Amino acid sequence: MVVILKPKTTEEDVQKMISYVKDMGLDVMVNTGVDCTVLGLLGDTSRIDPDTLMLNCHVDRVMRIAEPFKKASRKFHPEDSVYEIGDSKIGVEKTFTIIAGPCSVESEGQILEVAEDVKKSGAKLLRGGAFKPRTSPYSFQGLELEGIRLLKEAKEKTGLPIVTEIMSPYMVESFVENVDVIQVGARNMQNFDLLKELGKCKKPILLKRGLSSTIEEWLMSAEYILAGGNPNVILCERGIRTFETYTRNTLDLSAIPAVKRLSHLPVIVDPSHSAGMSWMVEPLSLAAMAVGADGIIVEVHNCPEKALCDGAQSLNPKQFDSLMKKLKGVGKSLGIEV
Ligand code: PEP
Ligand code: MN
């Protein structure tokens, strides 16, 4: 962190500022210029609030040099993080992992049928919501624990590891016991009590980007989990709120290369929630591959017209199979394994 003092700050006031900073446990490098003095603060500045330093009447500007996310940063962890889950290695270069399944688990027949179908087409993990964060309290809220039981049954039948969303910090223990990847939905990206609790376990956490979150806020949420002691975080770009209303959300494709540069964590794309329309899933999935995502999480339903949640953005198994063929073909030409 760099603190630029105002021109004409007296030597006495510079010294007072240096002692103030040293009292916070930091070292100071002093650079005396012609017009002003610049202080370089050395040490762990992550707890220092630049705005508090600005309260000093001699401070002109404060600039952070390092990102506030230390554990998520590529600077301190240059190699990609890779997690082995079932048959897949998420985060390995030139590999594109497909997670697929319904928005919500609705019945035994539905989840077993979809699980078999997506497995046959080449998905490596099965998704399915059991606890659903719905805008309306009158909408289907999910089968809850029964949904998790059905997901486990589908895993037994297909061998596909299961990914499902958690909403409450009180459920962490049960999720750790029963599921392979714990999803934190967009609406809970900044549920800090939940993130802290997930930091205490070692399960891979699929952390979706918040509805209106910046890339830095998203990485700071990942930092909560990492700082708690859980090194297994997968990021998921699922579209953000913009002024555009044609699509459900706006897929921020630029976030993928940005996150890849800033962080060592794997990042996947959700082409279903991004646009909210099934016909856009294929082009957005191909785009995700082109910009370097580590995979996608796609909604697939055996009968989208009758889905209890997110039918309009769900592919049917035949459409999913055709998407997989496209991705495999394009992947082959790019040297990417799907
Ligand atoms: C979901 O995956 O079904 C979901 C609710 O996603 P998001 O949190 O991205 O809206
Ligand atoms: Mn959904």
Coordinates of C-alpha atoms in Angstrom, one line a residue, residues 32-261:
T32 CA 11.1 12.1 -0.1
G33 CA 10.3 13.8 -3.4
V34 CA 10.6 17.4 -4.4
D35 CA 6.9 18.2 -3.9
C36 CA 5.7 15.5 -1.6
T37 CA 6.7 12.5 0.5
V38 CA 5.5 9.0 -0.4
L39 CA 5.3 6.2 2.2
G40 CA 5.4 2.6 1.1
L41 CA 3.7 0.4 3.7
L42 CA 5.3 -3.0 4.0
G43 CA 3.7 -6.0 5.6
D44 CA 0.2 -7.4 5.8
T45 CA -1.9 -4.4 4.8
S46 CA -5.1 -6.5 4.2
R47 CA -6.6 -5.3 7.5
I48 CA -5.9 -1.6 6.8
D49 CA -8.8 0.5 5.5
P50 CA -7.5 3.1 3.1
D51 CA -10.4 5.4 3.9
T52 CA -9.3 5.4 7.6
L53 CA -5.8 6.6 6.6
M54 CA -7.5 9.3 4.5
L55 CA -8.8 10.8 7.8
N56 CA -5.3 12.1 8.5
C57 CA -5.3 15.7 7.2
H58 CA -1.8 15.3 5.7
V59 CA -2.7 12.3 3.5
D60 CA -3.5 13.2 -0.1
R61 CA -4.1 9.7 -1.6
V62 CA -3.8 6.0 -0.6
M63 CA -3.4 3.3 -3.2
R64 CA -3.5 -0.5 -2.8
I65 CA -0.7 -2.3 -4.6
A66 CA -1.7 -5.9 -3.8
E67 CA -5.2 -7.3 -4.2
P68 CA -7.1 -7.7 -1.0
F69 CA -7.6 -11.4 -1.8
K70 CA -4.4 -13.1 -0.8
K71 CA -5.2 -16.8 -0.8
A72 CA -7.3 -16.6 -4.0
S73 CA -4.6 -14.6 -5.8
R74 CA -2.4 -16.1 -8.5
K75 CA 0.5 -13.9 -7.3
F76 CA 1.0 -16.1 -4.2
H77 CA -0.1 -19.4 -5.9
P78 CA 1.0 -19.2 -9.6
E79 CA 0.0 -22.8 -10.5
D80 CA -3.7 -23.6 -11.4
S81 CA -5.7 -25.3 -8.6
V82 CA -7.0 -28.6 -9.7
Y83 CA -9.6 -30.8 -7.9
E84 CA -10.2 -34.4 -8.6
I85 CA -13.9 -35.2 -8.3
G86 CA -15.1 -38.6 -9.5
D87 CA -13.7 -39.1 -13.0
S88 CA -12.9 -35.5 -13.6
K89 CA -10.1 -33.1 -12.8
I90 CA -11.6 -29.6 -12.7
G91 CA -9.1 -26.9 -13.4
V92 CA -6.6 -28.9 -15.5
E93 CA -5.5 -27.0 -18.5
K94 CA -7.1 -28.0 -21.8
T95 CA -10.0 -29.9 -20.1
F96 CA -13.6 -28.8 -20.2
T97 CA -15.8 -30.4 -17.5
I98 CA -19.5 -30.8 -18.0
I99 CA -21.9 -30.7 -15.1
A100 CA -25.6 -31.3 -16.1
G101 CA -29.0 -32.0 -14.6
P102 CA -32.3 -30.4 -13.7
C103 CA -32.7 -27.1 -11.9
S104 CA -34.6 -29.0 -9.2
V105 CA -35.0 -32.6 -8.2
E106 CA -38.7 -33.2 -8.7
S107 CA -39.2 -37.0 -8.4
E108 CA -37.4 -40.3 -8.4
G109 CA -38.3 -41.0 -12.0
Q110 CA -37.3 -37.5 -13.2
I111 CA -33.8 -37.4 -11.6
L112 CA -33.0 -41.0 -12.4
E113 CA -34.0 -40.5 -16.1
V114 CA -32.1 -37.3 -16.5
A115 CA -29.0 -38.7 -14.7
E116 CA -28.9 -41.7 -17.0
D117 CA -29.3 -39.5 -20.1
V118 CA -26.7 -36.9 -19.2
K119 CA -24.2 -39.6 -18.2
K120 CA -24.7 -41.3 -21.6
S121 CA -24.0 -38.0 -23.4
G122 CA -20.8 -37.5 -21.4
A123 CA -21.5 -35.3 -18.4
K124 CA -19.1 -35.9 -15.6
L125 CA -21.1 -34.6 -12.7
L126 CA -24.9 -34.4 -11.9
R127 CA -26.5 -31.2 -10.7
G128 CA -29.9 -30.9 -9.1
G129 CA -31.4 -28.5 -6.6
A130 CA -33.0 -29.8 -3.4
F131 CA -33.1 -26.6 -1.4
K132 CA -34.2 -23.9 -3.9
P133 CA -33.8 -20.1 -3.4
R134 CA -37.0 -18.8 -5.1
T135 CA -38.0 -15.2 -5.5
S136 CA -41.6 -16.1 -4.5
P137 CA -42.5 -18.0 -1.3
Y138 CA -45.4 -19.5 -3.3
S139 CA -43.1 -21.2 -5.9
F140 CA -41.8 -24.7 -5.6
Q141 CA -39.1 -24.7 -2.8
G142 CA -37.5 -28.0 -3.6
L143 CA -37.8 -31.5 -2.1
E144 CA -35.2 -30.6 0.5
L145 CA -33.7 -33.7 2.3
E146 CA -35.8 -36.0 0.2
G147 CA -34.2 -34.4 -2.9
I148 CA -30.7 -35.1 -1.5
R149 CA -31.7 -38.7 -0.9
L150 CA -32.9 -39.0 -4.6
L151 CA -29.6 -37.4 -5.8
K152 CA -27.7 -40.0 -3.9
E153 CA -29.8 -42.7 -5.5
A154 CA -29.0 -41.3 -8.9
K155 CA -25.3 -41.3 -8.0
E156 CA -25.5 -44.9 -7.0
K157 CA -27.1 -45.8 -10.4
T158 CA -24.8 -43.7 -12.6
G159 CA -21.6 -43.2 -10.6
L160 CA -21.9 -39.4 -11.3
P161 CA -20.8 -37.2 -8.3
I162 CA -23.6 -34.8 -7.2
V163 CA -23.6 -31.0 -7.0
T164 CA -26.4 -29.3 -5.1
E165 CA -27.1 -25.9 -3.5
I166 CA -26.9 -25.1 0.2
M167 CA -28.8 -22.2 1.7
S168 CA -28.2 -22.4 5.4
P169 CA -25.0 -22.6 7.5
Y170 CA -26.8 -25.1 9.7
M171 CA -26.9 -27.6 6.9
V172 CA -23.1 -27.8 6.2
E173 CA -22.6 -31.0 8.2
S174 CA -25.4 -32.8 6.4
F175 CA -24.1 -31.6 3.0
V176 CA -20.6 -32.6 3.7
E177 CA -21.8 -36.1 4.6
N178 CA -24.1 -36.5 1.5
V179 CA -22.9 -34.5 -1.5
D180 CA -19.7 -34.2 -3.6
V181 CA -19.7 -30.5 -4.5
I182 CA -21.6 -27.9 -2.4
Q183 CA -23.1 -25.1 -4.5
V184 CA -23.4 -21.6 -3.1
G185 CA -26.0 -19.8 -5.2
A186 CA -25.8 -16.3 -6.6
R187 CA -28.1 -15.0 -3.8
N188 CA -25.9 -16.4 -1.1
M189 CA -22.5 -15.3 -2.5
Q190 CA -22.2 -12.8 0.3
N191 CA -23.8 -14.9 3.1
F192 CA -20.7 -14.6 5.2
D193 CA -21.9 -16.9 8.0
L194 CA -22.4 -19.6 5.4
L195 CA -19.0 -19.0 3.7
K196 CA -17.3 -19.1 7.1
E197 CA -18.9 -22.4 7.9
L198 CA -18.0 -23.8 4.5
G199 CA -14.4 -22.7 5.2
K200 CA -14.3 -25.3 8.0
C201 CA -14.9 -28.3 5.7
K202 CA -12.8 -29.6 2.9
K203 CA -15.6 -30.3 0.3
P204 CA -15.2 -28.6 -3.1
I205 CA -17.4 -25.5 -3.1
L206 CA -19.0 -24.2 -6.3
L207 CA -19.3 -20.5 -5.7
K208 CA -21.6 -18.6 -8.1
R209 CA -21.1 -15.0 -8.8
G210 CA -23.6 -12.7 -7.0
L211 CA -26.4 -11.1 -9.0
S212 CA -24.7 -7.7 -9.0
S213 CA -21.2 -8.5 -7.7
T214 CA -17.9 -7.2 -9.0
I215 CA -15.2 -9.6 -9.8
E216 CA -13.3 -8.4 -6.7
E217 CA -16.3 -9.0 -4.4
W218 CA -16.7 -12.5 -5.9
L219 CA -13.0 -13.3 -5.2
M220 CA -13.3 -11.9 -1.7
S221 CA -16.2 -14.3 -1.1
A222 CA -13.9 -17.1 -2.3
E223 CA -11.3 -15.7 0.1
Y224 CA -13.7 -16.3 3.1
I225 CA -13.8 -20.0 2.3
L226 CA -10.1 -20.3 1.6
A227 CA -9.1 -18.2 4.7
G228 CA -11.3 -20.6 6.8
G229 CA -9.1 -23.5 5.7
N230 CA -10.9 -25.0 2.8
P231 CA -8.7 -24.7 -0.3
N232 CA -11.3 -26.2 -2.7
V233 CA -13.2 -23.4 -4.4
I234 CA -14.6 -23.5 -8.0
L235 CA -15.9 -20.2 -9.3
C236 CA -19.0 -20.0 -11.5
E237 CA -19.9 -17.1 -13.7
R238 CA -23.7 -17.2 -14.2
G239 CA -24.6 -13.8 -15.6
I240 CA -25.0 -10.5 -13.8
R241 CA -27.7 -7.9 -13.7
T242 CA -27.4 -5.1 -16.3
F243 CA -29.8 -2.7 -17.9
E244 CA -30.5 -5.3 -20.6
T245 CA -33.9 -7.0 -20.3
Y246 CA -33.9 -9.2 -23.3
T247 CA -31.9 -11.9 -21.5
R248 CA -32.5 -13.0 -17.9
N249 CA -28.9 -11.9 -17.0
T250 CA -25.9 -10.7 -19.0
L251 CA -23.2 -13.3 -19.3
D252 CA -19.9 -11.6 -18.4
L253 CA -17.6 -13.5 -20.6
S254 CA -14.8 -11.1 -19.9
A255 CA -14.9 -12.3 -16.3
I256 CA -13.4 -15.6 -17.3
P257 CA -10.0 -14.4 -18.6
A258 CA -10.0 -11.8 -15.9
V259 CA -10.4 -14.4 -13.1
K260 CA -7.9 -16.7 -14.8
R261 CA -5.4 -13.9 -14.6

